[in-house]
Coordinates of C-alpha atoms in Angstrom, one line a residue:
Chain A
M1 CA -61.6 -11.3 8.2
S2 CA -59.8 -11.5 11.5
L3 CA -56.2 -10.3 11.8
I4 CA -55.0 -13.7 13.0
C5 CA -56.9 -16.8 11.8
L6 CA -55.9 -20.3 12.7
D7 CA -57.9 -23.0 10.9
N8 CA -57.7 -26.6 12.2
V9 CA -54.1 -26.3 13.2
A10 CA -52.4 -29.4 14.5
K11 CA -48.8 -29.8 15.6
N12 CA -47.3 -33.2 16.4
Y13 CA -43.7 -33.8 17.5
V14 CA -42.6 -37.2 16.3
N15 CA -39.6 -38.8 17.8
G16 CA -39.1 -42.3 16.4
A17 CA -42.1 -44.3 17.4
D18 CA -43.3 -41.6 19.9
C19 CA -45.7 -38.9 18.8
V20 CA -46.5 -36.0 21.1
I21 CA -49.6 -34.0 20.1
A22 CA -49.0 -30.4 21.1
L23 CA -51.9 -28.8 19.2
K24 CA -55.0 -30.5 17.9
E25 CA -57.7 -29.1 15.6
L26 CA -57.1 -25.6 16.9
C27 CA -59.2 -22.9 15.4
L28 CA -58.6 -19.3 16.6
N29 CA -59.6 -15.9 15.3
V30 CA -58.1 -12.8 16.8
E31 CA -59.3 -9.3 15.8
E32 CA -57.0 -6.3 15.4
G33 CA -56.4 -4.5 18.6
T34 CA -57.2 -7.4 20.8
F35 CA -54.9 -8.1 23.8
L36 CA -54.9 -11.9 24.2
G37 CA -53.4 -14.0 27.0
V38 CA -53.1 -17.8 26.8
M39 CA -53.2 -19.8 30.0
G40 CA -52.8 -23.4 30.6
P41 CA -50.7 -26.0 32.5
S42 CA -47.2 -26.9 31.6
G43 CA -47.1 -29.0 28.4
S44 CA -50.4 -27.8 27.2
G45 CA -48.9 -26.4 24.0
K46 CA -48.8 -22.6 24.8
S47 CA -45.2 -22.3 23.6
T48 CA -46.0 -24.3 20.5
L49 CA -48.9 -22.1 19.7
L50 CA -46.8 -19.0 20.1
S51 CA -44.1 -20.5 17.9
V52 CA -46.7 -21.4 15.3
L53 CA -48.2 -17.9 15.5
G54 CA -44.7 -16.4 15.3
G55 CA -43.9 -18.0 12.0
L56 CA -41.2 -20.1 13.7
T57 CA -42.7 -23.6 13.6
G58 CA -44.8 -24.9 10.8
P59 CA -48.0 -26.8 11.8
S60 CA -48.3 -30.4 11.0
S61 CA -51.7 -29.6 9.4
G62 CA -54.0 -26.6 9.1
T63 CA -53.4 -23.1 8.0
V64 CA -52.2 -19.9 9.8
N65 CA -53.4 -16.6 8.2
I66 CA -52.1 -13.3 9.6
D67 CA -53.3 -10.2 7.9
G68 CA -54.5 -12.3 5.1
I69 CA -51.2 -14.0 4.5
D70 CA -50.9 -17.7 4.6
V71 CA -47.7 -17.7 6.6
Y72 CA -46.7 -21.3 6.0
G73 CA -47.6 -21.1 2.4
L74 CA -44.7 -18.8 2.0
S75 CA -41.2 -20.0 1.2
L76 CA -38.8 -20.2 4.1
E77 CA -37.0 -17.0 3.0
K78 CA -40.3 -15.2 2.6
Q79 CA -41.3 -16.5 6.1
A80 CA -38.2 -14.7 7.4
D81 CA -39.2 -11.5 5.6
F82 CA -42.7 -11.9 7.1
R83 CA -41.3 -12.2 10.6
R84 CA -39.1 -9.2 10.1
E85 CA -41.9 -7.0 8.6
Y86 CA -44.9 -8.1 10.7
L87 CA -43.9 -9.6 14.0
G88 CA -42.2 -8.8 17.2
F89 CA -41.0 -11.2 19.9
I90 CA -40.5 -11.0 23.6
F91 CA -38.8 -14.1 24.7
Q92 CA -39.1 -15.8 28.1
S93 CA -35.4 -15.4 28.6
H94 CA -34.5 -11.9 27.4
N95 CA -32.2 -13.2 24.6
L96 CA -30.5 -9.9 23.9
I97 CA -27.3 -10.2 21.9
P98 CA -24.7 -9.8 24.7
Y99 CA -22.0 -8.1 22.7
L100 CA -24.4 -5.4 21.4
N101 CA -25.6 -2.5 23.5
A102 CA -29.3 -1.8 24.0
L103 CA -29.5 0.6 21.0
E104 CA -27.8 -1.9 18.7
N105 CA -30.1 -4.7 19.9
V106 CA -33.1 -2.6 19.1
M107 CA -31.6 -1.9 15.6
L108 CA -30.9 -5.7 15.0
P109 CA -33.8 -6.2 12.5
L110 CA -32.8 -3.0 10.7
A111 CA -29.3 -4.3 10.1
V112 CA -30.6 -6.1 6.9
S113 CA -32.7 -3.2 5.8
K114 CA -31.7 -0.5 3.3
L115 CA -32.4 2.4 5.5
S116 CA -29.6 4.9 6.1
A117 CA -27.5 4.6 9.2
D118 CA -28.9 7.8 10.5
E119 CA -32.4 6.8 10.0
K120 CA -31.9 3.4 11.6
R121 CA -30.4 5.1 14.7
Q122 CA -33.1 7.7 14.8
R123 CA -35.9 5.1 14.7
A124 CA -34.2 2.9 17.3
T125 CA -33.6 5.9 19.6
N126 CA -37.2 6.9 19.4
M127 CA -38.4 3.4 20.2
L128 CA -36.1 3.2 23.2
G129 CA -37.5 6.5 24.4
R130 CA -41.1 5.2 24.0
V131 CA -40.3 2.2 26.4
G132 CA -38.6 4.5 28.9
L133 CA -35.0 3.6 28.2
P134 CA -33.6 6.7 26.4
D135 CA -30.7 6.9 28.9
R136 CA -29.7 3.1 28.6
M137 CA -29.0 2.9 24.9
F138 CA -25.3 2.4 25.2
I139 CA -25.5 -0.1 28.1
F140 CA -24.6 -3.7 27.4
R141 CA -25.7 -6.2 30.0
N142 CA -26.5 -4.2 33.1
N143 CA -30.1 -3.7 32.4
S144 CA -32.7 -5.2 34.6
L145 CA -34.9 -8.0 33.3
A146 CA -37.7 -5.6 32.8
E147 CA -35.4 -3.2 31.0
N148 CA -34.2 -6.0 28.7
R149 CA -37.8 -6.9 27.9
N150 CA -38.5 -3.3 27.1
A151 CA -35.5 -3.3 24.9
W152 CA -37.0 -6.3 23.0
L153 CA -40.3 -4.6 23.0
S154 CA -38.8 -1.6 21.3
Q155 CA -37.1 -3.6 18.5
E156 CA -37.6 -1.6 15.4
R157 CA -39.1 -2.8 12.1
Chain B
M1 CA -25.9 -0.6 11.8
R2 CA -25.1 -3.2 9.2
L3 CA -24.4 -6.9 9.3
E4 CA -20.6 -6.2 9.3
H5 CA -21.2 -4.2 12.6
I6 CA -22.4 -7.5 14.2
V7 CA -19.4 -9.3 12.8
F8 CA -16.8 -6.9 14.3
H9 CA -18.6 -6.8 17.6
N10 CA -18.7 -10.6 17.8
L11 CA -15.0 -10.8 17.0
R12 CA -14.2 -8.3 19.7
R13 CA -16.3 -10.2 22.2
R14 CA -14.8 -13.6 21.3
K15 CA -11.2 -12.4 21.1
G16 CA -9.6 -15.7 22.1
R17 CA -11.1 -17.6 19.3
A18 CA -10.4 -14.9 16.8
I19 CA -6.7 -14.7 17.9
F20 CA -6.5 -18.5 17.7
L21 CA -7.7 -18.5 14.2
V22 CA -5.5 -15.6 13.1
V23 CA -2.4 -17.3 14.7
G24 CA -3.3 -20.6 13.0
L25 CA -3.6 -19.0 9.6
L26 CA -0.6 -16.8 10.3
I27 CA 1.6 -19.8 10.9
G28 CA 0.3 -21.5 7.8
V29 CA 0.8 -18.5 5.5
A30 CA 4.2 -17.6 7.1
T31 CA 5.4 -21.2 6.5
V32 CA 4.3 -21.1 2.9
V33 CA 5.7 -17.6 2.3
T34 CA 9.1 -18.5 3.9
L35 CA 9.5 -21.6 1.8
L36 CA 8.5 -20.0 -1.4
S37 CA 10.6 -16.9 -0.7
L38 CA 13.6 -19.1 0.1
T39 CA 13.1 -21.1 -3.1
D40 CA 12.9 -17.9 -5.1
A41 CA 16.0 -16.4 -3.4
L42 CA 18.0 -19.6 -3.9
G43 CA 16.8 -19.8 -7.5
R44 CA 18.0 -16.3 -8.2
R45 CA 21.2 -17.1 -6.5
A46 CA 21.7 -20.2 -8.6
Q47 CA 20.9 -18.1 -11.7
H48 CA 23.5 -15.5 -10.7
E49 CA 26.0 -18.3 -10.1
M50 CA 25.2 -19.7 -13.5
E51 CA 26.0 -16.3 -15.0
N52 CA 29.3 -16.2 -13.2
F53 CA 30.0 -19.8 -14.0
G54 CA 30.0 -19.0 -17.7
A55 CA 28.7 -20.6 -20.7
N56 CA 26.2 -23.4 -20.5
I57 CA 25.3 -23.7 -24.2
I58 CA 27.9 -24.2 -26.9
I59 CA 27.2 -23.8 -30.6
T60 CA 29.6 -25.4 -33.1
P61 CA 29.5 -25.9 -36.8
R62 CA 27.8 -29.2 -37.7
S63 CA 30.5 -31.4 -39.2
D64 CA 31.0 -35.0 -40.1
E65 CA 34.8 -34.6 -40.1
L66 CA 37.3 -35.4 -37.4
T67 CA 37.2 -32.6 -34.8
L68 CA 39.5 -30.9 -32.4
N69 CA 38.5 -30.7 -28.8
Y70 CA 38.3 -27.5 -26.8
G71 CA 37.4 -27.5 -23.1
G72 CA 36.0 -31.0 -23.4
V73 CA 33.7 -29.9 -26.2
Q74 CA 34.0 -31.3 -29.7
L75 CA 34.7 -28.5 -32.1
G76 CA 33.3 -29.4 -35.5
G77 CA 35.7 -28.4 -38.2
V78 CA 38.3 -26.3 -36.6
N79 CA 40.7 -28.3 -38.5
L80 CA 41.4 -27.6 -42.1
V81 CA 38.5 -27.9 -44.5
S82 CA 35.7 -27.3 -42.2
R83 CA 32.4 -25.6 -42.3
E84 CA 32.1 -22.6 -40.0
I85 CA 29.4 -20.5 -38.5
E86 CA 28.5 -17.3 -40.4
Q87 CA 28.9 -14.5 -37.9
A88 CA 26.0 -12.6 -39.5
S89 CA 23.7 -15.5 -38.6
L90 CA 24.0 -14.7 -34.9
V91 CA 21.4 -11.9 -35.3
N92 CA 18.9 -14.8 -35.5
I93 CA 19.4 -15.4 -31.8
D94 CA 17.5 -12.2 -31.2
D95 CA 14.4 -13.8 -32.6
I96 CA 14.2 -16.8 -30.4
P97 CA 11.3 -16.9 -27.9
N98 CA 13.6 -17.2 -24.9
R99 CA 15.9 -14.3 -26.0
R100 CA 15.5 -12.7 -22.6
N101 CA 17.2 -15.7 -21.1
V102 CA 20.3 -15.2 -23.2
A103 CA 22.7 -13.3 -20.9
T104 CA 25.9 -13.4 -22.9
I105 CA 26.9 -14.4 -26.4
G106 CA 30.6 -15.2 -26.8
P107 CA 31.6 -15.7 -30.5
K108 CA 35.0 -17.3 -31.1
V109 CA 37.3 -18.1 -34.0
L110 CA 40.0 -20.6 -33.6
G111 CA 43.0 -21.5 -35.8
A112 CA 46.6 -22.3 -35.7
V113 CA 49.2 -19.6 -36.3
E114 CA 53.0 -19.8 -36.5
V115 CA 55.1 -18.1 -33.9
D116 CA 58.9 -18.4 -34.1
G117 CA 58.5 -21.5 -36.2
Q118 CA 56.1 -23.2 -33.8
R119 CA 52.4 -23.7 -34.3
V120 CA 50.2 -22.2 -31.6
M121 CA 46.4 -22.1 -31.3
M122 CA 45.0 -18.5 -31.7
M123 CA 41.6 -17.7 -30.4
G124 CA 39.8 -14.6 -31.4
V125 CA 37.1 -13.4 -29.0
D126 CA 34.7 -10.5 -28.3
P127 CA 36.6 -9.2 -25.3
R128 CA 33.6 -7.9 -23.4
A129 CA 31.6 -11.1 -23.8
E130 CA 34.5 -13.3 -23.2
F131 CA 35.5 -11.7 -19.9
K132 CA 31.9 -12.0 -18.7
L133 CA 31.9 -15.7 -19.6
K134 CA 35.3 -16.4 -18.1
R135 CA 35.0 -14.7 -14.8
W136 CA 37.5 -17.1 -13.2
W137 CA 40.3 -16.0 -15.4
S138 CA 43.1 -14.3 -13.5
I139 CA 45.0 -11.9 -15.6
A140 CA 48.4 -10.2 -14.9
G141 CA 48.4 -6.9 -16.8
R142 CA 45.2 -5.9 -18.5
K143 CA 42.5 -7.4 -20.6
I144 CA 42.7 -7.1 -24.4
E145 CA 40.5 -4.5 -25.9
K146 CA 41.1 -4.0 -29.6
G147 CA 43.8 -4.1 -32.2
R148 CA 46.8 -6.5 -32.2
E149 CA 46.8 -7.2 -28.5
L150 CA 47.4 -10.6 -27.0
L151 CA 46.3 -12.3 -23.8
V152 CA 48.6 -15.2 -23.5
G153 CA 47.9 -18.6 -21.9
D154 CA 50.2 -19.9 -19.2
A155 CA 51.8 -22.7 -21.3
V156 CA 52.5 -20.3 -24.2
V157 CA 54.1 -17.8 -21.8
K158 CA 56.4 -20.5 -20.5
R159 CA 57.3 -21.8 -24.0
F160 CA 58.2 -18.4 -25.4
D161 CA 59.4 -16.9 -22.1
L162 CA 57.1 -14.0 -22.5
T163 CA 56.6 -11.0 -20.2
M164 CA 54.2 -8.1 -20.3
G165 CA 54.8 -5.7 -23.2
D166 CA 56.7 -8.3 -25.3
T167 CA 56.0 -8.3 -29.0
L168 CA 55.3 -11.4 -31.0
Q169 CA 55.4 -11.5 -34.8
I170 CA 52.5 -13.4 -36.4
D171 CA 51.9 -13.4 -40.1
G172 CA 54.2 -10.5 -40.6
H173 CA 52.5 -8.3 -38.0
D174 CA 53.6 -7.3 -34.5
Y175 CA 51.3 -8.3 -31.6
T176 CA 51.8 -6.8 -28.1
V177 CA 51.4 -9.0 -25.1
V178 CA 49.1 -6.9 -22.7
G179 CA 48.0 -9.7 -20.4
L180 CA 49.3 -12.9 -19.0
L181 CA 46.6 -15.5 -18.2
A182 CA 47.3 -17.4 -14.9
K183 CA 47.3 -21.2 -15.2
T184 CA 43.8 -22.4 -15.6
G185 CA 44.5 -26.2 -16.0
S186 CA 42.4 -26.1 -19.2
Q187 CA 43.2 -25.7 -22.8
D188 CA 43.0 -21.9 -22.3
D189 CA 46.6 -22.3 -21.2
Q190 CA 47.6 -23.2 -24.8
L191 CA 46.0 -20.1 -26.4
L192 CA 47.0 -16.8 -27.8
I193 CA 43.8 -14.7 -27.3
T194 CA 43.2 -11.7 -29.4
P195 CA 40.2 -9.6 -30.4
L196 CA 37.9 -11.4 -32.8
P197 CA 38.3 -9.2 -36.0
V198 CA 42.1 -9.4 -35.7
A199 CA 42.0 -13.2 -35.4
Q200 CA 39.5 -13.6 -38.2
S201 CA 41.9 -11.5 -40.4
V202 CA 45.0 -13.4 -39.6
L203 CA 43.3 -16.7 -39.9
G204 CA 41.6 -15.7 -43.1
K205 CA 38.1 -16.3 -41.6
E206 CA 36.5 -12.9 -41.9
G207 CA 32.9 -13.0 -41.0
R208 CA 33.2 -16.6 -39.8
L209 CA 33.2 -18.2 -36.4
S210 CA 34.5 -21.5 -35.1
M211 CA 32.1 -21.7 -32.1
V212 CA 29.8 -19.6 -30.0
E213 CA 29.5 -19.9 -26.2
I214 CA 26.3 -18.7 -24.6
A215 CA 25.4 -18.1 -21.0
A216 CA 21.7 -18.8 -20.7
L217 CA 19.8 -18.0 -17.6
C218 CA 17.7 -21.1 -17.2
H219 CA 16.2 -20.3 -13.9
D220 CA 12.8 -20.2 -15.4
C221 CA 13.2 -22.0 -18.7
P222 CA 14.2 -25.5 -19.5
V223 CA 17.6 -25.5 -21.1
D224 CA 16.4 -28.1 -23.7
D225 CA 13.9 -25.5 -25.0
M226 CA 16.7 -23.0 -25.4
V227 CA 18.8 -25.5 -27.3
N228 CA 16.0 -26.4 -29.6
Q229 CA 15.2 -22.7 -30.3
L230 CA 18.9 -21.9 -31.0
Q231 CA 19.1 -25.0 -33.2
T232 CA 16.2 -23.7 -35.3
A233 CA 17.6 -20.2 -35.4
L234 CA 21.0 -21.3 -36.5
P235 CA 20.6 -24.1 -39.1
G236 CA 23.8 -25.9 -39.9
T237 CA 25.1 -25.7 -36.4
A238 CA 25.2 -28.1 -33.5
V239 CA 23.9 -26.7 -30.3
Q240 CA 24.8 -28.5 -27.1
A241 CA 23.9 -27.7 -23.5
V242 CA 26.6 -28.2 -20.9
Q243 CA 24.1 -30.6 -19.5
Q244 CA 25.8 -31.6 -16.3
V245 CA 26.1 -28.1 -14.9
V246 CA 22.7 -26.9 -15.8
K247 CA 20.7 -30.1 -15.2
T248 CA 22.3 -30.8 -11.8
R249 CA 21.5 -27.3 -10.7
M250 CA 18.0 -27.3 -12.1
H251 CA 17.4 -30.7 -10.6
A252 CA 18.4 -29.6 -7.1
L253 CA 16.3 -26.5 -7.4
G254 CA 13.4 -28.5 -8.7
Q255 CA 13.6 -30.9 -5.8
F256 CA 13.7 -28.0 -3.3
R257 CA 10.7 -26.3 -5.1
L258 CA 8.8 -29.6 -5.0
F259 CA 9.5 -30.0 -1.3
A260 CA 8.5 -26.4 -0.7
W261 CA 5.2 -26.9 -2.5
G262 CA 4.6 -30.2 -0.7
V263 CA 5.0 -28.5 2.7
A264 CA 2.9 -25.6 1.5
V265 CA 0.0 -27.8 0.5
T266 CA 0.2 -29.7 3.7
V267 CA 0.2 -26.5 5.8
V268 CA -2.7 -25.1 3.8
I269 CA -4.7 -28.3 4.4
I270 CA -4.0 -28.2 8.1
G271 CA -4.9 -24.5 8.2
A272 CA -8.2 -25.2 6.4
L273 CA -9.0 -28.0 8.9
L274 CA -8.2 -25.7 11.8
V275 CA -10.6 -23.0 10.5
F276 CA -13.2 -25.7 9.8
V277 CA -13.1 -27.1 13.3
T278 CA -13.0 -23.7 15.0
M279 CA -15.9 -22.4 12.9
M280 CA -18.0 -25.5 13.5
G281 CA -17.4 -24.9 17.3
A282 CA -18.3 -21.3 16.9
I283 CA -21.6 -22.1 15.2
S284 CA -22.5 -24.6 17.9
E285 CA -21.7 -21.9 20.5
R286 CA -23.8 -19.3 18.6
T287 CA -26.8 -21.6 17.9
R288 CA -29.1 -19.5 20.2
E289 CA -27.9 -16.3 18.7
I290 CA -28.4 -17.5 15.2
G291 CA -31.9 -18.6 16.3
I292 CA -32.6 -15.0 17.4
F293 CA -31.4 -13.6 14.1
R294 CA -33.6 -16.0 12.2
A295 CA -36.6 -15.3 14.5
I296 CA -36.4 -11.6 13.9
G297 CA -36.4 -12.1 10.2
Y298 CA -32.8 -12.6 9.0
R299 CA -32.8 -14.7 5.8
R300 CA -30.5 -17.7 5.4
R301 CA -28.2 -15.6 3.3
H302 CA -27.9 -13.0 6.0
V303 CA -26.7 -15.7 8.5
L304 CA -24.3 -17.0 5.7
H305 CA -23.1 -13.5 5.3
L306 CA -22.4 -13.1 9.0
V307 CA -20.3 -16.3 9.2
L308 CA -18.4 -15.8 5.9
V309 CA -17.5 -12.2 6.5
E310 CA -16.2 -13.1 9.9
A311 CA -14.1 -15.9 8.3
A312 CA -12.9 -13.5 5.6
V313 CA -11.9 -10.8 8.1
V314 CA -10.0 -13.3 10.3
S315 CA -8.4 -15.0 7.3
A316 CA -7.3 -11.7 5.7
L317 CA -5.7 -10.6 9.0
G318 CA -4.0 -14.0 9.2
G319 CA -2.9 -13.7 5.6
V320 CA -1.3 -10.2 6.0
L321 CA 0.4 -11.0 9.3
G322 CA 1.5 -14.4 8.0
Y323 CA 3.0 -12.8 4.9
L324 CA 4.9 -10.3 7.1
T325 CA 6.0 -13.0 9.4
G326 CA 7.1 -15.2 6.4
V327 CA 9.1 -12.3 5.0
S328 CA 10.8 -11.7 8.3
A329 CA 11.6 -15.4 8.7
T330 CA 13.1 -15.4 5.2
L331 CA 15.2 -12.4 5.9
A332 CA 16.4 -14.2 9.1
A333 CA 17.1 -17.5 7.3
L334 CA 18.8 -16.2 4.2
P335 CA 22.1 -15.3 5.9
L336 CA 22.4 -18.9 7.1
L337 CA 22.0 -20.3 3.6
E338 CA 24.3 -20.1 0.6
G339 CA 26.9 -18.4 2.7
G340 CA 24.7 -15.3 3.0
N341 CA 25.0 -14.6 -0.7
A342 CA 21.3 -15.1 -1.5
S343 CA 19.2 -12.0 -1.3
W344 CA 15.5 -11.4 -0.7
Q345 CA 13.6 -9.6 -3.4
W346 CA 10.0 -8.2 -2.8
N347 CA 7.6 -10.2 -4.8
P348 CA 4.2 -8.3 -5.0
G349 CA 2.6 -11.4 -6.6
L350 CA 3.5 -13.6 -3.6
A351 CA 2.1 -10.9 -1.2
I352 CA -1.2 -10.7 -3.1
V353 CA -1.4 -14.5 -3.5
S354 CA -0.7 -15.1 0.2
V355 CA -3.5 -12.8 1.4
V356 CA -6.0 -14.0 -1.3
A357 CA -5.1 -17.7 -0.7
A358 CA -5.6 -17.2 3.1
I359 CA -9.0 -15.6 2.5
L360 CA -10.0 -18.4 0.1
V361 CA -8.9 -21.1 2.5
G362 CA -10.8 -19.4 5.3
L363 CA -13.9 -19.0 3.2
I364 CA -13.8 -22.6 1.8
A365 CA -13.2 -24.1 5.2
S366 CA -16.0 -21.9 6.7
L367 CA -18.5 -22.7 4.0
Q368 CA -19.9 -25.9 5.5
P369 CA -20.2 -24.3 9.0
A370 CA -21.8 -21.3 7.5
L371 CA -24.3 -23.4 5.5
R372 CA -25.1 -25.3 8.7
A373 CA -25.7 -22.1 10.5
S374 CA -27.9 -20.8 7.8
R375 CA -30.0 -23.9 7.7
L376 CA -30.8 -23.7 11.4
E377 CA -34.5 -23.3 11.9
P378 CA -35.4 -20.7 14.4
S379 CA -37.6 -23.1 16.3
E380 CA -34.7 -25.5 16.6
A381 CA -32.3 -22.9 17.7
L382 CA -34.6 -21.3 20.2
R383 CA -35.6 -24.2 22.4
A384 CA -37.6 -22.0 24.8
L385 CA -39.5 -18.9 23.9

């Protein structure tokens, strides 16, 4: 079975009498280790697809299976756990928490875990090192866009 | 890093809002603490005054006969064939539920004696209790202590032209005048006052009393309850409260307390609204941030935790600072009230309640904004990925 499996996924945005179809009868299988890019014109549903894949927006119909888990069959709280345990995001805008430094931003998902403070710090430090930001961990907002993305990329789980 | 870490960083970043909330709660708590502390201090002052004022409950024998009058109070049976109070029965007062409110018990025996062929009223008293009850008495000489000593009322002094050290013969015994009571304008001016056992002996009323005056501290108990309890403890007596004194005082205090609580409740409601509006604003401002938290896997209760811990921290700070400000305001205001005679007393209960109440108000007022934040769906909060 594919790592990511979308079966007949549709997503409609309804606003009063207006209905915008963002995704229609979408089937997609992505194998583990695949690097996938999605291209298309503005309004073609790329963001909606990513949102659905990211466990952020439930589809209007169809199923989304990731690693054998029916993501939207989970309760909302379990969906949150799923996002924390399985997924990482790099947002278009960097979306770092501005009052936390780079290291703390990397540790954000760990704030709700039961790991010890030392372990959280160690894991976050290692991840920042892996994306080339070992010397920027106590910096707040002065990172470049790329550095901010790297910080997001290194977010620990 | 824990969730609390995020809370404290957020508070540090949004100092202006945090200070606004703390100051808002501070003013509320300080107002409540000031009013309640003043009420408490004035209540204690009133209680102290009541002690100094003297008796506020009078116990007399129950009698259907014609009575004499003393101090505006009907004395059952001080005349001739009367029933009297058994002195031994006074121990029953120790068993009443409000015993701690009984400050002073002043037993008295009254009767007529003959001095130089003239009848004069003699009053036997327990000197220690009596001088506590009659703090306004002004005495030339000294107070009576024991034995055949007399404190003589002003009218009697004038009638017999007495001076300090004079001796009066009563019932075949010599009594020494040790104190002259300055004019009181009351029936005390007509009295020969002597220690209780001496008077009981000369009047032939050993172990019996004509009346008992009690100073009850009714700051925190209704005087009517005290009267009922005493009545039950001392059957065969008539227990009366000096209603005007006590009730007027209690009424005034009650009115002030009611006012204080009214203002306190109003201030608490305003404080809660302030917290509510500010927290709602904060949640709107942090929508995107909350969306990020939710997107990276924070559960609803984690978001709820973030908002409520922030509210609790700010409220606790407002509560502590408000309490300290309220105490300072009370200390500043007290010299201006009651001629500076009222004093502040640390009340740990008020300190704890102030801080706990501030936290509760903060939490309750923040509950709706916190729930709203926790219900934000990540996709709604993050408009653009």
